[in-house]
Structure formats: structure tokens, C-alpha cells
mmCIF file of C-alpha atoms in Angstrom:
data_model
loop_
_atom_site.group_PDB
_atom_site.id
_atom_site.type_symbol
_atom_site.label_atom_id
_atom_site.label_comp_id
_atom_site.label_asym_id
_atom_site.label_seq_id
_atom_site.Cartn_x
_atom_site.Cartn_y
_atom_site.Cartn_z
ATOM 1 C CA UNK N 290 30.879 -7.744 -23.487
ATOM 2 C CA UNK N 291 32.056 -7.646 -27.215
ATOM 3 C CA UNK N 292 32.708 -5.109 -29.264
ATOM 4 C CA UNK N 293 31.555 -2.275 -29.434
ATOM 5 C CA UNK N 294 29.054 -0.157 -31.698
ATOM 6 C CA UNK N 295 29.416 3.719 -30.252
ATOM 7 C CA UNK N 296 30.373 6.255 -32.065
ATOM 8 C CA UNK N 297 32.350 8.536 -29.292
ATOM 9 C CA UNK N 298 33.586 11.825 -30.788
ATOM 10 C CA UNK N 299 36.048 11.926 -27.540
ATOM 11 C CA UNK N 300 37.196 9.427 -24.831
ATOM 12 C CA UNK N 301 38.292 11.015 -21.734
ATOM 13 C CA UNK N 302 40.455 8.455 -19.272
ATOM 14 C CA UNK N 303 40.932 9.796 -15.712
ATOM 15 C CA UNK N 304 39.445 9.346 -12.473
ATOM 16 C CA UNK N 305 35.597 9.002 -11.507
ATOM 17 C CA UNK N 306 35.198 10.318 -7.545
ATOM 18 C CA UNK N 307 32.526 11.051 -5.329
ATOM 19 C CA UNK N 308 33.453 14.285 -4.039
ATOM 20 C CA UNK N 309 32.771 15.417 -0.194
ATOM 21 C CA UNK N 310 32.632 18.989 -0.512
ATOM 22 C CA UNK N 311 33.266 21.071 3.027
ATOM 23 C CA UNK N 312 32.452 24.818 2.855
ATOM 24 C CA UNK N 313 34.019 26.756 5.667
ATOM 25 C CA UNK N 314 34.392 30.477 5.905
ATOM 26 C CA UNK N 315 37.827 30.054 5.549
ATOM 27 C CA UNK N 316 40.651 27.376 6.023
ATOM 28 C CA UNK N 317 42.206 26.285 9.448
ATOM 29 C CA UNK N 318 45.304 26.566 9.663
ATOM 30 C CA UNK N 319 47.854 23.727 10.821
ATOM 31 C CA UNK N 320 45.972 22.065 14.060
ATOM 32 C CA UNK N 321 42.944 24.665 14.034
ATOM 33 C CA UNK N 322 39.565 23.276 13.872
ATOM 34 C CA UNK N 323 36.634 25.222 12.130
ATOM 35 C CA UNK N 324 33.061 24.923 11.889
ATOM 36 C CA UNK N 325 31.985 23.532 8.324
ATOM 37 C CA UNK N 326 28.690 25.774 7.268
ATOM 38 C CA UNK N 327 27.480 22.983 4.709
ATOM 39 C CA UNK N 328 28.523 19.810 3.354
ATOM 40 C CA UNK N 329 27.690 18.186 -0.108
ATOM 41 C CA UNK N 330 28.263 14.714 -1.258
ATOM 42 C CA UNK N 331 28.430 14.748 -5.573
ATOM 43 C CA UNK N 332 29.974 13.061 -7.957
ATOM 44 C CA UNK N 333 33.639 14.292 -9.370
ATOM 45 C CA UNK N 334 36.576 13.326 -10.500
ATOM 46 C CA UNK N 335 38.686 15.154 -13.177
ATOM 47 C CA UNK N 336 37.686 12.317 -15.855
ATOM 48 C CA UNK N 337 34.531 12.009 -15.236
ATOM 49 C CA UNK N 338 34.053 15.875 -14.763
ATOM 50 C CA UNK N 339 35.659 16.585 -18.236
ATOM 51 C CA UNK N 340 33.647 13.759 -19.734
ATOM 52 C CA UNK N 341 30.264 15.417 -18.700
ATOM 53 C CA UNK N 342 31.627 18.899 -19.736
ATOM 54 C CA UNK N 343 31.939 17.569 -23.321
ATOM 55 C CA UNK N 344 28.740 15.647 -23.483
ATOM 56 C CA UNK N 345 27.080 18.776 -22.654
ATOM 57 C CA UNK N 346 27.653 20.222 -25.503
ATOM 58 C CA UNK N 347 28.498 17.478 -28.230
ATOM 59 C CA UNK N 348 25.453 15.254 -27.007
ATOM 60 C CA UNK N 349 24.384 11.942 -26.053
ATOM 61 C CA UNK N 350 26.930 9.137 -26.862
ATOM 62 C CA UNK N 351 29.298 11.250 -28.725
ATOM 63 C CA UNK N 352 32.095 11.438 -25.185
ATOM 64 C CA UNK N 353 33.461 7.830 -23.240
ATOM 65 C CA UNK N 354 34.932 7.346 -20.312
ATOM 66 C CA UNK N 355 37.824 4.946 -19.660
ATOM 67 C CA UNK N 356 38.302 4.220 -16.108
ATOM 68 C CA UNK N 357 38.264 2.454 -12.721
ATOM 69 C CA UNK N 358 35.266 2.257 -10.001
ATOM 70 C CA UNK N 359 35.070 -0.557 -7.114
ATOM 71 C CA UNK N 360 32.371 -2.448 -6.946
ATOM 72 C CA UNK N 361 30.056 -0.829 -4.667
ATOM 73 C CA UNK N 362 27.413 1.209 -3.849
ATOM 74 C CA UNK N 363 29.144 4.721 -4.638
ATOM 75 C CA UNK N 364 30.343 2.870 -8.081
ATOM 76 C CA UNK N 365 26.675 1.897 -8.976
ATOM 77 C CA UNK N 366 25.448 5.502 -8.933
ATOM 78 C CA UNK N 367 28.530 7.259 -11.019
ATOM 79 C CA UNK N 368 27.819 4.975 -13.417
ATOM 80 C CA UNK N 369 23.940 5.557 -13.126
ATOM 81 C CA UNK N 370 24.486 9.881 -13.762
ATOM 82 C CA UNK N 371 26.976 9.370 -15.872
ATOM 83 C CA UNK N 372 24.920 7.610 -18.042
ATOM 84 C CA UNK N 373 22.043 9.944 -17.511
ATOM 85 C CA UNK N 374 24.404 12.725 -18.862
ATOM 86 C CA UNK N 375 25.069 11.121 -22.351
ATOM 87 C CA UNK N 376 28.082 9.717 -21.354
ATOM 88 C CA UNK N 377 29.192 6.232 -22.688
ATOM 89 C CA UNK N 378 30.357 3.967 -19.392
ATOM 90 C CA UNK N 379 30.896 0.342 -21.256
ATOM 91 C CA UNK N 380 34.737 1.607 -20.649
ATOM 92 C CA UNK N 381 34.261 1.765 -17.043
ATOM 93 C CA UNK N 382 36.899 -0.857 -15.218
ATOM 94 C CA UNK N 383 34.776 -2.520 -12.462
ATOM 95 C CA UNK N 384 37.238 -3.360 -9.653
ATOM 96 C CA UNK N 385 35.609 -6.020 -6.668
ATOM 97 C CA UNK N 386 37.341 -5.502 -3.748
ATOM 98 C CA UNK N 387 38.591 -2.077 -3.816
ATOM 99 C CA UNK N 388 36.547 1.266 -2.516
ATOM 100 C CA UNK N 389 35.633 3.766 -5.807
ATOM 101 C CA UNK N 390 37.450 6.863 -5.446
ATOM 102 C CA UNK N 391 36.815 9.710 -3.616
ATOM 103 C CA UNK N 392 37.943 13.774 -2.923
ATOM 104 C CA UNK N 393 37.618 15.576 -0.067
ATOM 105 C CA UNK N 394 37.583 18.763 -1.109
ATOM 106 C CA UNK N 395 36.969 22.315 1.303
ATOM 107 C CA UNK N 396 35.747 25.513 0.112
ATOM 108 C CA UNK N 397 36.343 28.529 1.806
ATOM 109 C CA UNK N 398 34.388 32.026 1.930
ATOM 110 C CA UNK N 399 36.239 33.418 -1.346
ATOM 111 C CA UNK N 400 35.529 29.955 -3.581
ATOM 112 C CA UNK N 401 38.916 29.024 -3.650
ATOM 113 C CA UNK N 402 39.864 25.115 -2.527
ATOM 114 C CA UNK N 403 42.063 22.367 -1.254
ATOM 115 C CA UNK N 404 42.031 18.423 -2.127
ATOM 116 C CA UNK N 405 42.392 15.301 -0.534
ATOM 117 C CA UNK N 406 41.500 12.572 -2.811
ATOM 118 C CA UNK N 407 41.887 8.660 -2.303
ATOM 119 C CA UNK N 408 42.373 7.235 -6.078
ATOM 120 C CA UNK N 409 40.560 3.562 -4.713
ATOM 121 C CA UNK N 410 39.807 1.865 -8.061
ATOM 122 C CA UNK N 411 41.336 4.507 -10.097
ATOM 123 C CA UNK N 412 44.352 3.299 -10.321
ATOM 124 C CA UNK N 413 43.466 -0.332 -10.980
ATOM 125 C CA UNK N 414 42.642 0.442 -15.329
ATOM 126 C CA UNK N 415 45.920 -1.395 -16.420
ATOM 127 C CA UNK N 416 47.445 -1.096 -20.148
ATOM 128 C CA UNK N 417 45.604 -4.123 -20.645
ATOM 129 C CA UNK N 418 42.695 -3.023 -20.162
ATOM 130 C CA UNK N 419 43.200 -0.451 -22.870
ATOM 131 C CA UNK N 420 43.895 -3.564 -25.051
ATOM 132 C CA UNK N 421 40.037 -5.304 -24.124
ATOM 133 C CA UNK N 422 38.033 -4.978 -26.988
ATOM 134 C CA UNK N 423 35.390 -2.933 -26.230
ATOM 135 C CA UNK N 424 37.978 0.069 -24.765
ATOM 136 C CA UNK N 425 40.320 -0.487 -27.827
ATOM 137 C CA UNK N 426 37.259 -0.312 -30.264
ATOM 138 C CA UNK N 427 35.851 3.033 -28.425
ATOM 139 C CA UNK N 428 40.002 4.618 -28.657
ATOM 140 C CA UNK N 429 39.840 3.543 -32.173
ATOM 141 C CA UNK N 430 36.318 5.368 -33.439
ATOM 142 C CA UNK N 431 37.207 8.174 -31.629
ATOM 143 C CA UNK N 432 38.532 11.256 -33.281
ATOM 144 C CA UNK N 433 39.971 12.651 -29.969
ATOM 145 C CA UNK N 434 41.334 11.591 -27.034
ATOM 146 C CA UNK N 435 41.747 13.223 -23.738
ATOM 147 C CA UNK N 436 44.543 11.682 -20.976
ATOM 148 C CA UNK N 437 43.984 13.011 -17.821
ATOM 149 C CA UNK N 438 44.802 11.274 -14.485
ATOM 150 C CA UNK N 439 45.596 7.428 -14.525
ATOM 151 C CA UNK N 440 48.092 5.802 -13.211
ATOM 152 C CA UNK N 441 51.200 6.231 -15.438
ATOM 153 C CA UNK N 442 51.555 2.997 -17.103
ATOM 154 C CA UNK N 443 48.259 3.502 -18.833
ATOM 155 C CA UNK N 444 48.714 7.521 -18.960
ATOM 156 C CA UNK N 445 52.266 6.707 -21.391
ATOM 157 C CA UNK N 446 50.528 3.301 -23.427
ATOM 158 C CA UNK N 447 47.076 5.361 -24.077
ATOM 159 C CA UNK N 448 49.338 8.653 -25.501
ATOM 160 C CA UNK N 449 51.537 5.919 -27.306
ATOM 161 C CA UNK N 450 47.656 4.035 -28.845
ATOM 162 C CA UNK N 451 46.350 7.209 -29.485
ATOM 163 C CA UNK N 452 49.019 8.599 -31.616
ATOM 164 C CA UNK N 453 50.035 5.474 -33.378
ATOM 165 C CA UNK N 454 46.367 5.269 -34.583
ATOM 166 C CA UNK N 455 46.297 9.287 -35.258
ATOM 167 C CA UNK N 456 44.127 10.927 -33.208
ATOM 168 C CA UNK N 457 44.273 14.178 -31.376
ATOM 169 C CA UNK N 458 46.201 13.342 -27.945
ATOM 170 C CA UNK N 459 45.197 16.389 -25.121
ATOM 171 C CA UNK N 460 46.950 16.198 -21.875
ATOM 172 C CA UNK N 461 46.795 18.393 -18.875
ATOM 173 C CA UNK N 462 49.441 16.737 -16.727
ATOM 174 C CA UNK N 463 48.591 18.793 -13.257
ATOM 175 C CA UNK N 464 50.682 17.207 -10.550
ATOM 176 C CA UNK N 465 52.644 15.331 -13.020
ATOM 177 C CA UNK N 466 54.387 18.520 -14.297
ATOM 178 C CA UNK N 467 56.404 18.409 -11.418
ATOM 179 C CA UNK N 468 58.350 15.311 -13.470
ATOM 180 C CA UNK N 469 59.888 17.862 -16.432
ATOM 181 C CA UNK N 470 59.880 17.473 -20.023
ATOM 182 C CA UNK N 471 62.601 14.552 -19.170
ATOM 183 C CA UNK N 472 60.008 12.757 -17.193
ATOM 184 C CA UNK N 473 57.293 12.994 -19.837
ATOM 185 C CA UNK N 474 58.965 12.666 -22.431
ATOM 186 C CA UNK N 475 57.657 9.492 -24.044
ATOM 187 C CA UNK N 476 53.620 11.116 -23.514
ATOM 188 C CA UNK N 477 54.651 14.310 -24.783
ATOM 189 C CA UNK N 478 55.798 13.004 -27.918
ATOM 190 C CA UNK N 479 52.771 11.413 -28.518
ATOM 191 C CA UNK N 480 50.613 14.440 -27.038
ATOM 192 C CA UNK N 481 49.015 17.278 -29.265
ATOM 193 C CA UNK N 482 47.912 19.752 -27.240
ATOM 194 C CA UNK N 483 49.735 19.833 -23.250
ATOM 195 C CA UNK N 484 47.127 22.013 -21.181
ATOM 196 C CA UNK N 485 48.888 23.670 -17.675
ATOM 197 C CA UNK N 486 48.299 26.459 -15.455
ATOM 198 C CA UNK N 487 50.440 29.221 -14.057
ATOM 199 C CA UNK N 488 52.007 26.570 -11.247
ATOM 200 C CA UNK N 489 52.570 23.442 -13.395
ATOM 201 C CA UNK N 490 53.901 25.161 -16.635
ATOM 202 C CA UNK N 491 57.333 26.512 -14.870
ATOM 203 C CA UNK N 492 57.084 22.824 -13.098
ATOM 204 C CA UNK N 493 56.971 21.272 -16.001
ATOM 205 C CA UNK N 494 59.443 23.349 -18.320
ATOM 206 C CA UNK N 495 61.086 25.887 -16.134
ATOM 207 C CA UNK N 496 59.570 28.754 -17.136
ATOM 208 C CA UNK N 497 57.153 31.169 -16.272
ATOM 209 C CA UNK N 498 56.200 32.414 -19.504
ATOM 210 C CA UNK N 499 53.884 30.389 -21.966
ATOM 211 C CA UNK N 500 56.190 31.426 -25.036
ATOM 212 C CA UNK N 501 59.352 30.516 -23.567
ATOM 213 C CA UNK N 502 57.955 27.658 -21.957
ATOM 214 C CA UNK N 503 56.474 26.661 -25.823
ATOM 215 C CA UNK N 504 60.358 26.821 -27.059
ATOM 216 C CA UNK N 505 61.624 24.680 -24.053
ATOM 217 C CA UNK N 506 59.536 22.223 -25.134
ATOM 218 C CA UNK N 507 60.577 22.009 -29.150
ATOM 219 C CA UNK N 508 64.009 22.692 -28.168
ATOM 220 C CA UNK N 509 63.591 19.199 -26.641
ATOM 221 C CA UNK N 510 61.681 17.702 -29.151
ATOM 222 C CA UNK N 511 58.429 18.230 -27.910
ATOM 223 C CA UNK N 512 56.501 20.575 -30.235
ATOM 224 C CA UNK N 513 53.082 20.469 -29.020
ATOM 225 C CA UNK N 514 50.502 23.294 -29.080
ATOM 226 C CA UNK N 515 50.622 24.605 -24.939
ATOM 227 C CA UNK N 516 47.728 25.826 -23.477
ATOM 228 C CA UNK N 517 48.219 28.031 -20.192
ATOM 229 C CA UNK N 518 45.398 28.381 -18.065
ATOM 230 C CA UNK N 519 45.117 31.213 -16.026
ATOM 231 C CA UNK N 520 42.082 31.216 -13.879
ATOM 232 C CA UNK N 521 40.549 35.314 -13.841
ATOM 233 C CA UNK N 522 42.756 36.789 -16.267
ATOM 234 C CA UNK N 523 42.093 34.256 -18.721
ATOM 235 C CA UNK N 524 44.252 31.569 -20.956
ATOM 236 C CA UNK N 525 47.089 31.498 -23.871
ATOM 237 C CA UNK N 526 47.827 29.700 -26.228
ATOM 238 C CA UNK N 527 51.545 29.040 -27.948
ATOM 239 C CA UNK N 528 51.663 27.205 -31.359
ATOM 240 C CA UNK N 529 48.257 27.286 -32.605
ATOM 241 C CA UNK N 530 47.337 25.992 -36.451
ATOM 242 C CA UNK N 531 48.300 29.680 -37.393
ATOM 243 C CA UNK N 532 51.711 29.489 -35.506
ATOM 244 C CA UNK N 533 50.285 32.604 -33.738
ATOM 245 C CA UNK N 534 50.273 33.165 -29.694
ATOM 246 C CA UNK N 535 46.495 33.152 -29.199
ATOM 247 C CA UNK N 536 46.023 35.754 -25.296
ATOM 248 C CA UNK N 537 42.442 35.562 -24.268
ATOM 249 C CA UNK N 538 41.920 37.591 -21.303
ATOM 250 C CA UNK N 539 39.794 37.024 -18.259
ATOM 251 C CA UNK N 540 35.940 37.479 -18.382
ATOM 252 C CA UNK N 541 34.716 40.103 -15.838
ATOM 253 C CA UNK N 542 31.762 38.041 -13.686
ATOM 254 C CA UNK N 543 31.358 41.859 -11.654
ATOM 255 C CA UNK N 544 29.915 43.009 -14.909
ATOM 256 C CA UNK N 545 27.561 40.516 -16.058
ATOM 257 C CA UNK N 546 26.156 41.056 -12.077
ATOM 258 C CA UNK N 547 27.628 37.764 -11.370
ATOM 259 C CA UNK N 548 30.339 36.388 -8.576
ATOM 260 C CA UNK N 549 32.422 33.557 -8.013
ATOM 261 C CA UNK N 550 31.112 30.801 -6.428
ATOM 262 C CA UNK N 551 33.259 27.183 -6.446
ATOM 263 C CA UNK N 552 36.350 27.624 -8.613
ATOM 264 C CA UNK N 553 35.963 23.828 -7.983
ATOM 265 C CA UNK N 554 35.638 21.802 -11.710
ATOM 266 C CA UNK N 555 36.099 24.595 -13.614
ATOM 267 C CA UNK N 556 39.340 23.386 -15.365
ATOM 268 C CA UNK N 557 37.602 20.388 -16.080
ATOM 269 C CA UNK N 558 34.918 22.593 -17.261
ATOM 270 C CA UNK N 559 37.486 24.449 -19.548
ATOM 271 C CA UNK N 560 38.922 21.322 -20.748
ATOM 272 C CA UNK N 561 36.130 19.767 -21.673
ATOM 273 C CA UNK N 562 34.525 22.440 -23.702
ATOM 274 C CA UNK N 563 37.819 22.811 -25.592
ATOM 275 C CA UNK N 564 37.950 18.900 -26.651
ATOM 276 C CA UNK N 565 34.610 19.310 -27.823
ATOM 277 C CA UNK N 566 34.730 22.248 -30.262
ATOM 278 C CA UNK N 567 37.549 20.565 -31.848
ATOM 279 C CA UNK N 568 36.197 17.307 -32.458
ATOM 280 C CA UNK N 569 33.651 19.574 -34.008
ATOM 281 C CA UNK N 570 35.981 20.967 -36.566
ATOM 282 C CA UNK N 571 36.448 24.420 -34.595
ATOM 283 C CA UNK N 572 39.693 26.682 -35.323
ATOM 284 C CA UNK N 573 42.036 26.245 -32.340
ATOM 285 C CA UNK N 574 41.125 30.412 -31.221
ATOM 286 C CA UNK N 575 37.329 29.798 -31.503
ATOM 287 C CA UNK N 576 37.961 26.510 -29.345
ATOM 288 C CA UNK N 577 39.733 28.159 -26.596
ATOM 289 C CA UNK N 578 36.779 31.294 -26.687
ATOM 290 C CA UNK N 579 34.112 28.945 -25.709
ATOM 291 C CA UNK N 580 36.580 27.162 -23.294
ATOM 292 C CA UNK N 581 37.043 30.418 -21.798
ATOM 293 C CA UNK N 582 33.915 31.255 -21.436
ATOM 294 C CA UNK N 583 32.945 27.357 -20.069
ATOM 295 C CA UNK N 584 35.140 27.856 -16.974
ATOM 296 C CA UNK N 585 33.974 31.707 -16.166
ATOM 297 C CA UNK N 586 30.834 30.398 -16.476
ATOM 298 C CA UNK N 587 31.012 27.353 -14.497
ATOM 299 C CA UNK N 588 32.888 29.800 -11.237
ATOM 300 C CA UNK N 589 29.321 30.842 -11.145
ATOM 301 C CA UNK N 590 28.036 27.893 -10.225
ATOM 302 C CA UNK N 591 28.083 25.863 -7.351
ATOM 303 C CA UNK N 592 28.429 22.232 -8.187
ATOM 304 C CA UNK N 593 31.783 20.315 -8.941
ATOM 305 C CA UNK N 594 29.718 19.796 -12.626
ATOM 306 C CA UNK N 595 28.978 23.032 -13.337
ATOM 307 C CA UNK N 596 29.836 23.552 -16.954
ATOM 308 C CA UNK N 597 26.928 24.897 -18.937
ATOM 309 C CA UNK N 598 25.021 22.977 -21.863
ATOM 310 C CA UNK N 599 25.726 24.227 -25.482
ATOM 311 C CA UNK N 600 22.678 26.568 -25.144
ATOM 312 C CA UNK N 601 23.847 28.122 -21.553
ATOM 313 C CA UNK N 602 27.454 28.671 -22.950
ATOM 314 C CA UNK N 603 25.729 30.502 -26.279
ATOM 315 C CA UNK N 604 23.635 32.601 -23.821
ATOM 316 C CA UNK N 605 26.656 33.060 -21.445
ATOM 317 C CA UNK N 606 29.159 34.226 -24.558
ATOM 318 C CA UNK N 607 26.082 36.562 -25.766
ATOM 319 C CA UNK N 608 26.132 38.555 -22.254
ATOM 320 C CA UNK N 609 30.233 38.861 -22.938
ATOM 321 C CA UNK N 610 30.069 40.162 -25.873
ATOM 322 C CA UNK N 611 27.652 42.818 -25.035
#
């Protein structure tokens, strides 16, 4: 394949899974065995998860997805929905020889969750293959670009691409935090916005509080805009265009008559919503309200993919504000 003519508003790199979802009343506990009350088999996989999120509200061909999928049967059909979403897949990496990757995720009675996840063909999209022509053409159009979960090499030479050609870097660096600022250095310079929650921001920095954790970073020469996650009570924001600490709180599901279902996906959910209002042109506080809203919304729901459709989240933020 060469070049490439889409016109991707957003590429998201991270992992495509198929996620094995147990739901158990609640979780065993070091050599207990419980009975699983269901078991679902969807796709998942924070890239591929954040990708959808965003092409649910931006539209078909407007998000692409770099990464790696083996060259099997379980490969054949992420490619197949994501496609069916809107999503671009001519960045997909396919990998003979190696299994696509997979999470084995359980669920317990309350919706909250534990991982297992075997990265497979993941971890096989090289800095190289950032390089190919189609990929490099896709990072190039694009007006933002979302780093999630590669493999390091190509985590720190997509941050370095996407700032040297000027576009709007996001990274949520989950279980990477635990490396510092002096681990991630050389992707934090090149990063925008750094998205944590409550766990990997005083990983990351060494503090527990977003604003302190905001001047950690500049005082190391890291100035980008942090986004805390927060799960029920909500998300902040340190460093916005305004310089101004944006504190959203949580959305109350009791209320609205609803209940959390899967907690499952909705980070991805959050992230993904966020990207796309700003590659619409959104203010940095309006961005985060929707992205708010996308992940209270999408605890509601019981599928890894749960984030709602421009439409749903209009509805959803209607019922808030009433």
C-alpha cells in the first residue's frame, strides 16, 4: 500500500485486544476459586477503545489507529468492527506468527475490575513502522495525536514525530507513571496534554495533588496541561489555555435513576471524547465537560465500548443539567 488519502482528525496508537470479560459476584481472593455468573468475549484494548470513542462522535474516517494485530482469526474481526465503527485501520501492523492481543479482565458485583492482558502483536509496531508511508502520511494530516500504550521505543519516537511536525501530543501514561518525570522525560517534552488518575499522578510526580503535581512537572521542564481523572467525583484540570485550574465534579448516576455497571473502558471513553472536542476547536473546559460526561455515561453501560455517540452524550449532558 502507498500513500495515503484520509483525512484523520486524530490517530490514536495503542493496543487492539479481544477482551474476555469474567463477571463474578466478587473477587477470590489469593487461591480461592469462584463461580463466574457470565462470560463475554468483545473487542478492547485501550487504543482501539479510545479510537472508537472518538469516531463516535467526530464520524466516519475522521480517527486512525496505529497498531499491532497477529495474523489470525481474532485479528481479522478487530479489524472488521473497527472498520464498521468509522475507524481508519490501513495503520494496523499485521504481525504473522504472533497471537493478537488479548485482556482478561473480571468484574465483580460492584463494577469495579482487575486485568490480565497478553500484549501478542502489540508490541511488534516498531519506530519504523511509524516511518512507512502510509502511517507517516496519516501522523502528518492529522491535527491530533493520541499515545497511549506501545511499546516504548515507538511511545518516545511517535511524541518526538508528533511534536516536531506540531500537532497536539495527549498521553495518559497509566502503568508507565510508575517511571517519574526522569523516566519520561524525553515524551513529556514533546507531550501537550499528560492525562493520569488519582494512583499514577503521585507515581508519576510525587504528589497527590493535581496543582502541585502541575508545578513538579514545570519545575522540571515539563509544562504540559495535566489532566487528573478521578472516577465518581469527577476530573481537574491544571494549566488550561486560561492558566486557570479547571475542578469538574462527579456526575450523580443515583439521580438520573441510573447505576454503575462496568467501570471497564470508561477512561478510554473519557479520553476519547476529550481528543475529539479539541480537534473540533472546543475550549479546553468545554472539552473536559463532555469528557466528563462520556465516562459517567459509559459506567452505565455494560460493554468494554460503551461510550455514547455525539447524540447519546447531548441527550446524556441534557439530563445533567436538569
Amino acid at each position: 500500500v502507498r500513500g495515503c488519502d484520509c483525512l484523520s482528525e486524530i490517530v490514536v496508537c495503542g493496543a487492539i485486544n479481544l477482551d474476555i470479560n469474567l463477571f463474578v459476584r466478587q473477587f477470590p481472593k489469593i487461591g480461592e476459586e469462584v463461580s463466574v455468573d457470565r462470560l463475554t468475549r468483545i473487542p478492547g484494548g485501550k487504543g482501539a477503545n479510545v479510537s472508537v470513542a472518538s469516531s463516535r462522535i467526530l464520524g466516519k474516517g475522521k480517527v486512525a489507529i496505529l497498531g499491532g494485530l497477529g495474523d489470525d482469526a481474532i485479528g481479522r474481526e478487530q479489524v472488521e468492527i473497527l472498520a464498521g465503527e468509522g475507524v481508519e485501520t490501513a495503520g494496523i501492523k499485521i504481525v504473522e506468527g504472533f497471537e493478537s492481543g488479548q485482556a482478561y479482565i473480571t468484574i465483580d458485583g460492584e463494577g469495579q475490575n482487575t486485568i490480565c492482558t497478553v500484549f501478542g502483536a502489540n508490541l511488534e509496531l516498531g519506530p519504523s513502522d511509524l516511518k512507512e508511508e502510509v502511517r507517516y502520511s496519516m501522523i502528518e494530516k492529522s491535527k491530533i495525536i493520541v499515545v497511549i500504550d506501545p511499546r516504548p521505543d515507538s511511545l518516545l519516537a511517535l511524541a518526538r514525530l508528533g511534536g516536531s511536525l506540531g500537532k497536539t501530543v495527549i498521553l495518559p501514561p497509566g502503568v508507565r507513571s510508575g517511571r517519574g518525570i526522569s523516566g519520561l522525560r524525553d515524551v513529556l517534552e514533546n507531550v501537550d496534554y499528560v492525562v493520569l488518575n488519582s494512583v499514577e499522578i503521585e507515581n508519576l510526580t510525587g504528589r497527590s495533588e493535581p496543582a502541585d503535581a502541575f508545578e513538579e512537572l514545570a519545575r522540571k521542564g515539563v509544562p504540559c496541561r495535566l489532566i487528573v481523572t478521578r472516577g465518581a467525583d469527577g476530573c481537574v484540570m491544571v494549566g488550561s489555555e486560561r492558566g486557570e485550574i479547571l475542578s469538574l465534579p462527579g456526575i450523580s448516576l443515583e439521580r438520573m435513576g441510573l447505576r454503575v455497571v462496568n467501570t471497564v473502558g470508561a477512561g478510554d471513553a473519557f479520553l476519547g471524547v476529550f481528543a475529539a472536542f479539541k480537534s473540533l476547536g472546543f475550549s479546553d473546559h468545554d472539552s473536559l465537560a463532555r469528557a466528563n460526561a462520556a465516562g459517567a455515561f459509559k459506567v452505565t453501560q455494560p460493554i468494554t465500548r460503551g461510550s455514547p455517540t455525539r447524540e447519546e452524550l447531548e441527550a446524556f449532558m441534557s439530563r445533567i443539567r436538569v
